[in-house]
Amino acid sequence: MNADQLKGKWTQFKGELKKKWGEFTDNDLQEIGGNYEKFIGKVQERYGGKKTELMKWADTWHQKSAAKAAEKQ
């Protein structure tokens, strides 16, 4: 997932992110606000050792989201 993709899907993504990766607080999500660099920073802060796993999950989430959107068209 890149910066534009995160910004475009932030509202949907943040809910799933908090469900799956519960160490993100509401304040974290508000602070990130769809900003990719802030997202990466918070991932590192909250899940340093699992950063790669979380980023793979984010990429998979985005691919599934894009596929669902394409099916609707």
Coordinates of C-alpha atoms in Angstrom, one line a residue, residues 11-49:
T11 CA -11.8 5.6 6.8
Q12 CA -12.4 1.9 6.0
F13 CA -8.8 0.9 6.7
K14 CA -8.5 2.4 10.2
G15 CA -11.5 0.3 11.5
E16 CA -10.0 -2.9 10.3
L17 CA -6.5 -1.9 11.5
K18 CA -7.8 -1.3 15.0
K19 CA -9.7 -4.6 15.0
K20 CA -6.7 -6.7 13.9
W21 CA -3.9 -4.7 15.5
G22 CA -5.4 -3.5 18.8
E23 CA -2.5 -1.6 20.2
F24 CA -3.4 1.4 18.0
T25 CA -5.4 3.9 20.1
D26 CA -8.1 6.3 18.9
N27 CA -5.6 9.1 19.4
D28 CA -3.0 7.2 17.2
L29 CA -5.6 6.9 14.4
Q30 CA -6.6 10.5 14.6
E31 CA -3.0 11.6 14.6
I32 CA -2.2 9.4 11.5
G33 CA -5.3 10.8 9.7
G34 CA -4.4 8.9 6.5
N35 CA -0.8 10.2 6.4
Y36 CA 1.4 7.3 5.2
E37 CA 4.6 8.6 6.9
K38 CA 2.8 9.0 10.2
F39 CA 1.3 5.5 9.7
I40 CA 4.7 4.0 9.3
G41 CA 6.0 5.8 12.3
K42 CA 3.1 4.5 14.5
V43 CA 3.6 1.0 13.2
Q44 CA 7.2 1.2 14.2
E45 CA 6.3 2.6 17.6
R46 CA 3.6 0.1 18.4
Y47 CA 4.8 -3.0 16.6
G48 CA 8.5 -2.6 15.9
G49 CA 9.2 -6.3 15.8

